[in-house]
Amino acid sequence: MKYQGVLFDLDGTLTASGEGITKSVQYALKKMGRPDLGKDRKKLEVFVGPPLLEQFMDYAGFSEEEAAEAVKYYRERYNVTGIFENQPYPGIKELLEGLKEKGITLAVASSKPDQMVKIVLDHFQLDTYFDVIMGSDINRPKMTKAEVILQVLEKMNCLDEREQVIMVGDRHYDVLGAKEAGLSCIGVTYGYGTKEELLRAGVVKTADNTRELGKLLGL
């Protein structure tokens, strides 16, 4: 299908950000007196994608107040060092160039704080490919993925043309957020979620690499 607009998640979809995120979670858990919970960085990849507040509550059993403190510690490290322990996936720039050449409107919809999203995209010179870039409001730690997506659609003037727009993400949070906002979602398996997770959430298609993703998007 030829889409008029494509919304991309950031972490695990455009960039491989796991190292910076998991090391920053380790730092936060140590500061919270729970370094035992951060020994296995692979397990901490569950923090890639969802809002941090709820993930600290789910993973560590923190109260909301404790989780908010953990998020502050996380950002102490991430905002200085972790944000750059990151790199675009192979073929991402070529994919974005191809979509732009076809006149497709491109956007980023991420649960990462808005300022951090823009810093990452600028650092890797990916920002110029996108018509709309939006992350979550740092003052609203419970802001949902669906809320971010709806704000992006509004900026794209696509609220009434959702059938011509698709979301691309690597976790079930992306799929469910897209559904709630009235969009279908393509899942990428090269990120931090599994194919099974994505299929259970209801993706319309999956792509194992950026070349497959390009074909699904009409390249």
C-alpha positions as a printed NumPy array, in Angstrom:
array([[  0.   ,   0.   ,   0.   ],
       [  1.134,   3.543,  -0.727],
       [  1.054,   5.53 ,   2.499],
       [  0.886,   9.306,   2.598],
       [  2.422,   9.471,   6.058],
       [  4.672,   7.303,   8.232],
       [  5.224,   7.736,  11.979],
       [  8.395,   6.204,  13.412],
       [  9.193,   5.283,  16.972],
       [ 12.761,   6.29 ,  17.896],
       [ 14.429,   3.83 ,  20.302],
       [ 14.708,   0.389,  18.742],
       [ 13.243,   1.559,  15.442],
       [ 15.463,   4.353,  14.118],
       [ 18.371,   3.975,  16.536],
       [ 19.914,   1.191,  18.632],
       [ 19.796,   2.994,  21.963],
       [ 19.906,   0.034,  24.338],
       [ 23.424,   0.566,  25.681],
       [ 22.81 ,   4.108,  26.909],
       [ 19.386,   3.321,  28.328],
       [ 20.354,   0.138,  30.166],
       [ 23.547,   1.634,  31.628],
       [ 21.535,   4.621,  32.857],
       [ 18.978,   2.274,  34.443],
       [ 21.851,   0.452,  36.176],
       [ 23.074,   3.797,  37.508],
       [ 19.597,   4.683,  38.795],
       [ 19.08 ,   1.301,  40.472],
       [ 22.456,   1.602,  42.2  ],
       [ 21.521,   5.081,  43.452],
       [ 18.229,   3.651,  44.731],
       [ 20.102,   0.985,  46.697],
       [ 19.073,  -1.868,  44.378],
       [ 22.175,  -2.632,  42.291],
       [ 21.176,  -6.318,  42.403],
       [ 18.324,  -5.554,  40.009],
       [ 20.714,  -4.149,  37.409],
       [ 23.317,  -6.902,  37.105],
       [ 21.969,  -8.269,  33.815],
       [ 21.809,  -5.441,  31.267],
       [ 19.994,  -7.674,  28.79 ],
       [ 17.035,  -7.86 ,  31.178],
       [ 17.053,  -4.07 ,  31.431],
       [ 16.163,  -3.78 ,  27.736],
       [ 12.53 ,  -3.792,  28.904],
       [ 13.199,  -0.112,  29.664],
       [ 13.649,   0.65 ,  25.949],
       [ 10.351,   2.054,  24.727],
       [  7.831,   2.434,  27.559],
       [  7.506,   5.474,  29.839],
       [ 10.239,   5.277,  32.476],
       [  8.035,   5.957,  35.494],
       [  5.763,   2.964,  34.93 ],
       [  8.676,   0.73 ,  33.936],
       [ 10.581,   1.411,  37.167],
       [  7.378,   0.622,  39.086],
       [  6.82 ,  -2.61 ,  37.146],
       [ 10.417,  -3.826,  37.088],
       [ 11.648,  -2.833,  40.537],
       [  8.371,  -2.782,  42.452],
       [  8.918,   0.88 ,  43.306],
       [  6.117,   3.114,  44.524],
       [  5.262,   6.016,  42.23 ],
       [  7.315,   8.346,  44.44 ],
       [ 10.316,   5.999,  44.39 ],
       [ 10.003,   5.536,  40.635],
       [  9.987,   9.32 ,  40.133],
       [ 13.237,   9.508,  42.127],
       [ 14.728,   6.694,  40.017],
       [ 13.805,   8.568,  36.835],
       [ 15.701,  11.623,  38.13 ],
       [ 18.801,   9.496,  38.748],
       [ 18.407,   7.882,  35.33 ],
       [ 18.408,  11.291,  33.664],
       [ 21.509,  12.361,  35.618],
       [ 23.484,   9.865,  33.571],
       [ 21.421,   9.535,  30.41 ],
       [ 21.198,  13.248,  29.607],
       [ 24.992,  13.608,  29.73 ],
       [ 26.406,  10.269,  28.56 ],
       [ 23.737,   7.691,  27.77 ],
       [ 22.023,   9.689,  25.06 ],
       [ 25.112,   9.312,  22.85 ],
       [ 25.647,   5.578,  23.561],
       [ 23.462,   5.037,  20.559],
       [ 23.598,   4.669,  16.763],
       [ 21.21 ,   4.535,  13.79 ],
       [ 20.36 ,   1.075,  12.494],
       [ 21.992,   0.059,   9.198],
       [ 20.034,   1.364,   6.225],
       [ 17.934,   3.899,   8.149],
       [ 19.243,   6.969,   6.312],
       [ 18.724,   5.303,   2.934],
       [ 15.191,   4.286,   3.946],
       [ 14.284,   7.815,   5.017],
       [ 15.821,   9.305,   1.867],
       [ 13.79 ,   6.938,  -0.306],
       [ 10.537,   7.744,   1.473],
       [ 11.174,  11.489,   1.25 ],
       [ 11.886,  11.205,  -2.478],
       [  8.442,   9.644,  -2.888],
       [  6.86 ,  12.651,  -1.184],
       [  5.756,  10.75 ,   1.922],
       [  5.284,  12.833,   5.065],
       [  7.554,  11.498,   7.813],
       [  7.243,  11.962,  11.568],
       [  8.721,  10.712,  14.834],
       [  6.429,   9.811,  17.746],
       [  8.391,   8.733,  20.823],
       [  7.761,   8.255,  24.539],
       [ 11.231,   9.708,  25.17 ],
       [ 11.107,  13.342,  26.385],
       [ 10.687,  15.722,  23.466],
       [ 13.99 ,  17.553,  23.978],
       [ 15.941,  14.272,  24.085],
       [ 14.291,  13.046,  20.87 ],
       [ 15.378,  16.197,  19.057],
       [ 18.935,  16.018,  20.438],
       [ 19.334,  12.401,  19.247],
       [ 17.97 ,  13.086,  15.763],
       [ 20.094,  16.224,  15.394],
       [ 23.217,  14.389,  16.614],
       [ 22.841,  11.711,  13.943],
       [ 21.672,  14.212,  11.288],
       [ 18.334,  12.459,  10.923],
       [ 16.178,  15.442,  11.876],
       [ 16.116,  16.89 ,   8.357],
       [ 14.12 ,  13.915,   7.047],
       [ 11.134,  14.557,   9.308],
       [  8.237,  16.974,   8.928],
       [  7.098,  16.493,  12.538],
       [  9.195,  15.386,  15.531],
       [  7.554,  14.851,  18.884],
       [  8.372,  13.15 ,  22.152],
       [  6.542,  13.107,  25.443],
       [  6.051,  16.096,  27.734],
       [  8.678,  15.803,  30.495],
       [  6.207,  17.407,  32.908],
       [  3.682,  14.627,  32.205],
       [  5.416,  11.364,  33.223],
       [  2.233,   9.359,  32.582],
       [  1.728,  10.669,  29.038],
       [  0.775,   7.695,  26.858],
       [  2.108,   6.675,  23.472],
       [ -1.365,   7.207,  22.016],
       [ -1.381,  10.809,  23.239],
       [  1.964,  11.467,  21.55 ],
       [  0.725,   9.87 ,  18.315],
       [ -2.48 ,  11.904,  18.314],
       [ -0.522,  15.132,  18.767],
       [  1.726,  14.157,  15.863],
       [ -1.286,  13.385,  13.65 ],
       [ -2.757,  16.765,  14.506],
       [  0.469,  18.53 ,  13.49 ],
       [  0.51 ,  16.499,  10.27 ],
       [ -3.116,  17.504,   9.574],
       [ -3.896,  13.795,   9.249],
       [ -6.509,  13.258,  11.966],
       [ -9.144,  12.723,   9.261],
       [ -6.873,  10.63 ,   7.011],
       [ -5.62 ,   7.975,   9.414],
       [ -6.2  ,   5.118,   6.972],
       [ -3.412,   6.62 ,   4.816],
       [ -0.92 ,   6.811,   7.7  ],
       [  1.03 ,   3.966,   9.341],
       [  3.044,   3.648,  12.563],
       [  6.378,   1.797,  12.705],
       [  7.719,   0.507,  16.037],
       [  9.557,  -2.316,  17.777],
       [  7.528,  -2.911,  20.966],
       [  3.931,  -3.772,  21.832],
       [  3.628,  -0.292,  23.372],
       [  3.966,   1.158,  19.87 ],
       [  1.356,  -1.182,  18.426],
       [ -1.176,  -0.619,  21.203],
       [ -0.586,   3.138,  21.187],
       [ -1.133,   3.222,  17.438],
       [ -4.338,   1.19 ,  17.76 ],
       [ -5.661,   3.531,  20.438],
       [ -4.924,   6.465,  18.136],
       [ -6.658,   4.792,  15.193],
       [ -3.576,   3.685,  13.241],
       [ -2.262,   0.358,  12.006],
       [  1.327,  -0.533,  12.89 ],
       [  4.224,  -2.318,  11.204],
       [  6.539,  -4.031,  13.699],
       [ 10.314,  -4.202,  13.279],
       [ 12.016,  -7.239,  14.793],
       [ 15.544,  -5.781,  14.697],
       [ 14.798,  -3.639,  17.776],
       [ 14.085,  -4.644,  21.374],
       [ 10.82 ,  -6.543,  21.046],
       [ 10.228, -10.051,  19.715],
       [  8.207, -11.017,  16.673],
       [  5.82 , -12.908,  18.966],
       [  5.286,  -9.823,  21.132],
       [  4.511,  -7.716,  18.077],
       [  2.145, -10.27 ,  16.543],
       [  0.258, -10.67 ,  19.818],
       [ -0.188,  -6.905,  19.969],
       [ -1.685,  -6.889,  16.475],
       [  0.825,  -5.587,  13.935],
       [ -0.289,  -5.751,  10.311],
       [  3.188,  -6.819,   9.109],
       [  6.682,  -7.369,  10.499],
       [ 10.072,  -6.469,   9.026],
       [ 13.359,  -8.087,  10.032],
       [ 15.537,  -5.283,   8.637],
       [ 15.287,  -1.844,   7.052],
       [ 15.262,  -3.261,   3.522],
       [ 12.149,  -5.326,   4.294],
       [ 10.625,  -2.292,   5.99 ],
       [ 11.194,  -0.212,   2.878],
       [  9.347,  -2.761,   0.742],
       [  6.383,  -2.728,   3.132],
       [  6.304,   1.067,   2.92 ],
       [  6.25 ,   1.054,  -0.874],
       [  9.909,   1.433,  -1.838]])
